[in-house]
PDB file of C-alpha atoms in Angstrom:
ATOM      1  CA  LYS M   1     -55.290  39.730 -24.785  1.00 50.00           C
ATOM      2  CA  ASN M   2     -57.403  38.467 -27.176  1.00 63.00           C
ATOM      3  CA  ASP M   3     -60.792  39.918 -29.120  1.00 70.00           C
ATOM      4  CA  ILE M   4     -63.058  36.867 -27.432  1.00 72.00           C
ATOM      5  CA  PRO M   5     -66.128  38.695 -25.479  1.00 77.00           C
ATOM      6  CA  SER M   6     -66.574  38.184 -21.683  1.00 79.00           C
ATOM      7  CA  ARG M   7     -69.884  36.309 -22.161  1.00 77.00           C
ATOM      8  CA  ASN M   8     -68.338  33.537 -23.690  1.00 77.00           C
ATOM      9  CA  PHE M   9     -66.725  32.857 -20.314  1.00 78.00           C
ATOM     10  CA  ARG M  10     -68.519  32.275 -16.925  1.00 77.00           C
ATOM     11  CA  LYS M  11     -67.279  32.243 -13.123  1.00 72.00           C
ATOM     12  CA  PRO M  12     -68.734  29.978 -10.161  1.00 69.00           C
ATOM     13  CA  ILE M  13     -70.209  32.140  -7.916  1.00 63.00           C
ATOM     14  CA  LEU M  14     -69.720  31.264  -4.343  1.00 64.00           C
ATOM     15  CA  GLU M  15     -70.060  33.961  -1.551  1.00 67.00           C
ATOM     16  CA  GLY M  16     -65.775  34.923  -0.805  1.00 69.00           C
ATOM     17  CA  GLN M  17     -63.991  32.777  -3.059  1.00 69.00           C
ATOM     18  CA  GLU M  18     -62.086  33.590  -6.228  1.00 71.00           C
ATOM     19  CA  PHE M  19     -62.524  31.249  -9.226  1.00 77.00           C
ATOM     20  CA  LEU M  20     -61.285  30.614 -12.099  1.00 80.00           C
ATOM     21  CA  ASN M  21     -63.246  32.222 -15.474  1.00 87.00           C
ATOM     22  CA  LEU M  22     -64.467  29.078 -17.105  1.00 92.00           C
ATOM     23  CA  SER M  23     -64.989  29.238 -21.358  1.00 93.00           C
ATOM     24  CA  THR M  24     -68.058  28.270 -22.227  1.00 92.00           C
ATOM     25  CA  VAL M  25     -66.751  26.124 -25.063  1.00 93.00           C
ATOM     26  CA  GLY M  26     -64.076  23.051 -24.086  1.00 96.00           C
ATOM     27  CA  LEU M  27     -61.953  20.913 -26.034  1.00 97.00           C
ATOM     28  CA  GLY M  28     -62.241  17.163 -26.474  1.00 97.00           C
ATOM     29  CA  THR M  29     -60.325  14.612 -27.303  1.00 96.00           C
ATOM     30  CA  TYR M  30     -62.602  11.669 -27.735  1.00 94.00           C
ATOM     31  CA  LEU M  31     -62.993  10.860 -31.039  1.00 93.00           C
ATOM     32  CA  GLY M  32     -60.025   9.790 -33.694  1.00 96.00           C
ATOM     33  CA  LEU M  33     -57.668   6.777 -33.770  1.00 97.00           C
ATOM     34  CA  PRO M  34     -55.132   6.009 -31.463  1.00 97.00           C
ATOM     35  CA  ASP M  35     -52.229   6.866 -33.319  1.00 98.00           C
ATOM     36  CA  ASP M  36     -49.672   9.580 -33.948  1.00 97.00           C
ATOM     37  CA  ALA M  37     -51.282  11.753 -36.629  1.00 98.00           C
ATOM     38  CA  THR M  38     -54.394  11.932 -34.234  1.00 98.00           C
ATOM     39  CA  ASP M  39     -51.934  12.946 -31.195  1.00 98.00           C
ATOM     40  CA  PHE M  40     -50.235  15.878 -33.601  1.00 98.00           C
ATOM     41  CA  ASP M  41     -54.196  16.991 -34.372  1.00 98.00           C
ATOM     42  CA  VAL M  42     -54.940  16.808 -30.473  1.00 98.00           C
ATOM     43  CA  TYR M  43     -51.476  18.663 -29.392  1.00 98.00           C
ATOM     44  CA  ASN M  44     -52.132  21.132 -31.773  1.00 98.00           C
ATOM     45  CA  ALA M  45     -56.027  22.070 -31.039  1.00 98.00           C
ATOM     46  CA  ALA M  46     -55.099  22.314 -27.536  1.00 98.00           C
ATOM     47  CA  LYS M  47     -52.240  24.587 -27.952  1.00 98.00           C
ATOM     48  CA  LEU M  48     -54.155  26.778 -30.721  1.00 97.00           C
ATOM     49  CA  LEU M  49     -57.407  26.993 -28.260  1.00 97.00           C
ATOM     50  CA  VAL M  50     -55.770  27.795 -25.534  1.00 97.00           C
ATOM     51  CA  LEU M  51     -53.539  30.024 -26.856  1.00 97.00           C
ATOM     52  CA  SER M  52     -56.235  32.003 -28.802  1.00 95.00           C
ATOM     53  CA  GLY M  53     -57.317  32.918 -25.296  1.00 93.00           C
ATOM     54  CA  GLY M  54     -60.750  31.747 -26.062  1.00 92.00           C
ATOM     55  CA  VAL M  55     -61.066  28.331 -24.644  1.00 96.00           C
ATOM     56  CA  ASN M  56     -59.639  26.606 -20.770  1.00 96.00           C
ATOM     57  CA  VAL M  57     -61.803  23.880 -20.604  1.00 97.00           C
ATOM     58  CA  LEU M  58     -60.265  20.779 -21.409  1.00 98.00           C
ATOM     59  CA  ASP M  59     -62.019  17.443 -21.062  1.00 98.00           C
ATOM     60  CA  THR M  60     -60.731  13.511 -21.799  1.00 98.00           C
ATOM     61  CA  ALA M  61     -60.709  10.285 -20.270  1.00 98.00           C
ATOM     62  CA  ILE M  62     -58.338   7.446 -19.817  1.00 98.00           C
ATOM     63  CA  ASN M  63     -59.821   5.425 -21.937  1.00 98.00           C
ATOM     64  CA  TYR M  64     -59.793   7.869 -25.260  1.00 98.00           C
ATOM     65  CA  ARG M  65     -58.132   6.806 -27.794  1.00 98.00           C
ATOM     66  CA  CYS M  66     -56.205   4.282 -25.874  1.00 98.00           C
ATOM     67  CA  GLN M  67     -54.790   6.826 -23.187  1.00 98.00           C
ATOM     68  CA  LYS M  68     -53.695   8.975 -25.598  1.00 98.00           C
ATOM     69  CA  GLY M  69     -56.048  11.181 -25.589  1.00 98.00           C
ATOM     70  CA  GLU M  70     -55.030  12.197 -22.223  1.00 98.00           C
ATOM     71  CA  ARG M  71     -50.618  12.157 -23.285  1.00 98.00           C
ATOM     72  CA  SER M  72     -51.567  14.106 -26.401  1.00 98.00           C
ATOM     73  CA  LEU M  73     -53.750  16.686 -24.297  1.00 98.00           C
ATOM     74  CA  GLY M  74     -50.935  16.464 -21.472  1.00 98.00           C
ATOM     75  CA  ALA M  75     -48.062  17.149 -24.148  1.00 98.00           C
ATOM     76  CA  ALA M  76     -49.956  20.107 -25.098  1.00 98.00           C
ATOM     77  CA  ILE M  77     -50.371  21.063 -21.419  1.00 98.00           C
ATOM     78  CA  LYS M  78     -46.823  20.928 -20.252  1.00 98.00           C
ATOM     79  CA  THR M  79     -45.792  22.892 -23.993  1.00 98.00           C
ATOM     80  CA  MET M  80     -48.345  25.555 -23.334  1.00 98.00           C
ATOM     81  CA  VAL M  81     -47.036  26.203 -19.634  1.00 98.00           C
ATOM     82  CA  GLN M  82     -42.938  25.891 -20.198  1.00 98.00           C
ATOM     83  CA  LYS M  83     -42.797  27.447 -23.367  1.00 98.00           C
ATOM     84  CA  HIS M  84     -46.180  29.805 -23.361  1.00 98.00           C
ATOM     85  CA  GLY M  85     -46.344  31.094 -20.263  1.00 97.00           C
ATOM     86  CA  VAL M  86     -49.492  29.690 -19.715  1.00 97.00           C
ATOM     87  CA  SER M  87     -50.272  29.091 -16.202  1.00 95.00           C
ATOM     88  CA  ARG M  88     -51.643  25.992 -14.807  1.00 95.00           C
ATOM     89  CA  ASP M  89     -54.110  27.108 -12.649  1.00 92.00           C
ATOM     90  CA  GLU M  90     -55.584  29.112 -15.729  1.00 93.00           C
ATOM     91  CA  LEU M  91     -57.074  25.881 -16.990  1.00 96.00           C
ATOM     92  CA  PHE M  92     -59.747  23.591 -16.138  1.00 96.00           C
ATOM     93  CA  ILE M  93     -59.152  19.241 -16.582  1.00 98.00           C
ATOM     94  CA  ALA M  94     -61.543  17.116 -16.488  1.00 98.00           C
ATOM     95  CA  THR M  95     -61.324  13.624 -17.384  1.00 98.00           C
ATOM     96  CA  LYS M  96     -62.969  10.114 -16.635  1.00 98.00           C
ATOM     97  CA  ASN M  97     -61.862   6.831 -15.123  1.00 98.00           C
ATOM     98  CA  GLY M  98     -64.328   3.984 -14.844  1.00 98.00           C
ATOM     99  CA  TYR M  99     -64.035   1.994 -18.270  1.00 98.00           C
ATOM    100  CA  ILE M 100     -60.490  -0.228 -18.341  1.00 98.00           C
ATOM    101  CA  PRO M 101     -58.425   1.353 -20.576  1.00 98.00           C
ATOM    102  CA  ASP M 102     -56.569  -0.315 -23.159  1.00 98.00           C
ATOM    103  CA  ASP M 103     -52.671   1.698 -23.298  1.00 98.00           C
ATOM    104  CA  ALA M 104     -52.193   1.863 -27.491  1.00 98.00           C
ATOM    105  CA  ASP M 105     -48.273   2.921 -26.356  1.00 97.00           C
ATOM    106  CA  LYS M 106     -47.633  -0.082 -24.368  1.00 97.00           C
ATOM    107  CA  GLY M 107     -49.413  -2.035 -26.567  1.00 97.00           C
ATOM    108  CA  LYS M 108     -51.562  -3.528 -23.278  1.00 98.00           C
ATOM    109  CA  SER M 109     -55.142  -5.035 -23.734  1.00 98.00           C
ATOM    110  CA  ALA M 110     -57.883  -4.220 -21.086  1.00 98.00           C
ATOM    111  CA  ALA M 111     -57.752  -7.528 -20.447  1.00 98.00           C
ATOM    112  CA  MET M 112     -54.037  -7.589 -19.608  1.00 98.00           C
ATOM    113  CA  LEU M 113     -54.474  -4.886 -16.990  1.00 98.00           C
ATOM    114  CA  ILE M 114     -57.397  -6.562 -15.283  1.00 97.00           C
ATOM    115  CA  GLN M 115     -55.330  -9.609 -15.170  1.00 98.00           C
ATOM    116  CA  GLU M 116     -52.652  -7.804 -13.739  1.00 97.00           C
ATOM    117  CA  LEU M 117     -54.774  -6.171 -11.015  1.00 98.00           C
ATOM    118  CA  ILE M 118     -56.490  -9.267 -10.199  1.00 98.00           C
ATOM    119  CA  GLU M 119     -53.079 -11.188  -9.862  1.00 98.00           C
ATOM    120  CA  GLU M 120     -51.970  -8.360  -7.292  1.00 98.00           C
ATOM    121  CA  GLU M 121     -55.178  -8.915  -5.510  1.00 98.00           C
ATOM    122  CA  LYS M 122     -56.239  -5.316  -5.918  1.00 97.00           C
ATOM    123  CA  ILE M 123     -59.724  -6.206  -7.412  1.00 98.00           C
ATOM    124  CA  THR M 124     -62.033  -9.410  -8.385  1.00 98.00           C
ATOM    125  CA  LYS M 125     -63.411 -11.082 -11.470  1.00 97.00           C
ATOM    126  CA  GLU M 126     -67.051  -9.427  -9.844  1.00 96.00           C
ATOM    127  CA  ASP M 127     -65.631  -6.319  -9.432  1.00 98.00           C
ATOM    128  CA  VAL M 128     -65.360  -5.896 -13.503  1.00 98.00           C
ATOM    129  CA  ALA M 129     -68.422  -5.173 -15.191  1.00 97.00           C
ATOM    130  CA  ALA M 130     -68.618  -6.996 -18.711  1.00 96.00           C
ATOM    131  CA  GLU M 131     -65.094  -7.169 -19.005  1.00 95.00           C
ATOM    132  CA  ILE M 132     -64.865  -3.050 -19.799  1.00 97.00           C
ATOM    133  CA  HIS M 133     -65.903  -1.501 -16.126  1.00 98.00           C
ATOM    134  CA  SER M 134     -64.642  -0.963 -12.667  1.00 98.00           C
ATOM    135  CA  MET M 135     -65.876   0.907 -10.127  1.00 97.00           C
ATOM    136  CA  HIS M 136     -64.036  -0.436  -7.190  1.00 98.00           C
ATOM    137  CA  PRO M 137     -62.067   2.345  -5.287  1.00 98.00           C
ATOM    138  CA  ASN M 138     -58.650   0.222  -6.040  1.00 98.00           C
ATOM    139  CA  PHE M 139     -59.246   0.347  -9.614  1.00 98.00           C
ATOM    140  CA  LEU M 140     -60.036   3.983  -9.356  1.00 98.00           C
ATOM    141  CA  GLU M 141     -57.084   4.789  -7.420  1.00 98.00           C
ATOM    142  CA  HIS M 142     -55.049   3.141 -10.173  1.00 98.00           C
ATOM    143  CA  GLN M 143     -56.469   4.803 -12.791  1.00 98.00           C
ATOM    144  CA  LEU M 144     -56.355   8.134 -11.279  1.00 98.00           C
ATOM    145  CA  GLN M 145     -52.438   7.659 -11.029  1.00 98.00           C
ATOM    146  CA  CYS M 146     -52.393   7.314 -14.569  1.00 98.00           C
ATOM    147  CA  SER M 147     -54.713   9.782 -15.756  1.00 98.00           C
ATOM    148  CA  LYS M 148     -52.434  12.400 -13.488  1.00 98.00           C
ATOM    149  CA  THR M 149     -49.538  10.540 -15.415  1.00 98.00           C
ATOM    150  CA  ASN M 150     -50.581  10.754 -18.580  1.00 98.00           C
ATOM    151  CA  LEU M 151     -51.349  14.485 -17.825  1.00 98.00           C
ATOM    152  CA  GLY M 152     -48.404  15.271 -16.369  1.00 98.00           C
ATOM    153  CA  LEU M 153     -50.518  16.611 -13.365  1.00 98.00           C
ATOM    154  CA  GLN M 154     -50.595  16.784  -9.643  1.00 97.00           C
ATOM    155  CA  THR M 155     -53.916  17.544  -9.701  1.00 96.00           C
ATOM    156  CA  ILE M 156     -57.571  17.307 -12.076  1.00 97.00           C
ATOM    157  CA  ASP M 157     -60.305  19.339 -11.749  1.00 95.00           C
ATOM    158  CA  LEU M 158     -62.900  17.718 -12.220  1.00 96.00           C
ATOM    159  CA  MET M 159     -63.425  13.845 -12.265  1.00 97.00           C
ATOM    160  CA  TYR M 160     -65.912  12.019 -14.104  1.00 97.00           C
ATOM    161  CA  LEU M 161     -67.018   8.459 -13.142  1.00 97.00           C
ATOM    162  CA  HIS M 162     -67.532   7.184 -16.357  1.00 97.00           C
ATOM    163  CA  ASN M 163     -70.901   5.709 -17.673  1.00 97.00           C
ATOM    164  CA  ALA M 164     -71.326   3.569 -14.285  1.00 97.00           C
ATOM    165  CA  TYR M 165     -74.927   2.772 -14.555  1.00 96.00           C
ATOM    166  CA  GLU M 166     -74.868   1.814 -18.365  1.00 96.00           C
ATOM    167  CA  SER M 167     -72.174   0.066 -17.766  1.00 97.00           C
ATOM    168  CA  TRP M 168     -73.582  -1.697 -14.577  1.00 97.00           C
ATOM    169  CA  SER M 169     -76.794  -1.708 -13.959  1.00 94.00           C
ATOM    170  CA  HIS M 170     -77.642  -4.860 -15.875  1.00 95.00           C
ATOM    171  CA  PHE M 171     -75.014  -7.047 -13.614  1.00 96.00           C
ATOM    172  CA  LEU M 172     -76.742  -5.752 -10.107  1.00 96.00           C
ATOM    173  CA  SER M 173     -79.848  -4.966  -8.456  1.00 96.00           C
ATOM    174  CA  HIS M 174     -80.365  -0.934  -7.629  1.00 96.00           C
ATOM    175  CA  GLU M 175     -79.152  -1.613  -4.180  1.00 97.00           C
ATOM    176  CA  GLU M 176     -76.040  -3.441  -4.825  1.00 97.00           C
ATOM    177  CA  PHE M 177     -75.244  -0.943  -7.767  1.00 97.00           C
ATOM    178  CA  MET M 178     -76.101   2.068  -5.083  1.00 97.00           C
ATOM    179  CA  ASP M 179     -73.733   1.021  -2.744  1.00 97.00           C
ATOM    180  CA  LYS M 180     -70.747   0.477  -5.223  1.00 97.00           C
ATOM    181  CA  LEU M 181     -71.537   3.767  -6.245  1.00 97.00           C
ATOM    182  CA  ALA M 182     -71.188   5.279  -2.926  1.00 97.00           C
ATOM    183  CA  LYS M 183     -67.839   3.305  -2.306  1.00 97.00           C
ATOM    184  CA  ALA M 184     -66.537   5.104  -5.807  1.00 97.00           C
ATOM    185  CA  PHE M 185     -67.817   8.773  -4.559  1.00 96.00           C
ATOM    186  CA  GLU M 186     -66.215   8.436  -0.852  1.00 96.00           C
ATOM    187  CA  PHE M 187     -62.474   6.687  -2.832  1.00 96.00           C
ATOM    188  CA  PHE M 188     -62.946  10.225  -4.905  1.00 94.00           C
ATOM    189  CA  GLU M 189     -63.886  12.604  -1.962  1.00 90.00           C
TER     190      GLU M 189
END
């Protein structure tokens, strides 16, 4: 299929299990403006790298480019699966939740999202650090569903809790932080 050396891929090893070969280099979607031109660049980069056979690890986050990082990657995945014969099982998709994202496509600020979730009694003001981060399981559930929608996927291969310590360490004792972290991990498991 390609001339990419096999040494550029790794296969996790667990006895008796079959795993996907993971490229040692992946594509991330962090940088760029939340605009159509950057959407086009991310979409094309993902398509070209995956279709080259050299990359199958794709990384993003809900807050990257105000959700447009996930959406651009989702559009590329959809095209590769529907038009280029790439199987979803050939890709390893990672994203991150925790930061409260703006939504560039809907014109919705992070502050508006926080207020909406508070009014719906899903979180409280105390569940938000510096108006930018939440580890509350209800928030994480909301964001997981948004990420799956943005990416057009039923499952995400790896979910990171994005910069939890950096966001909360100035506001909580170590014990309080560990309690919130444990509840977040329980949700994700």
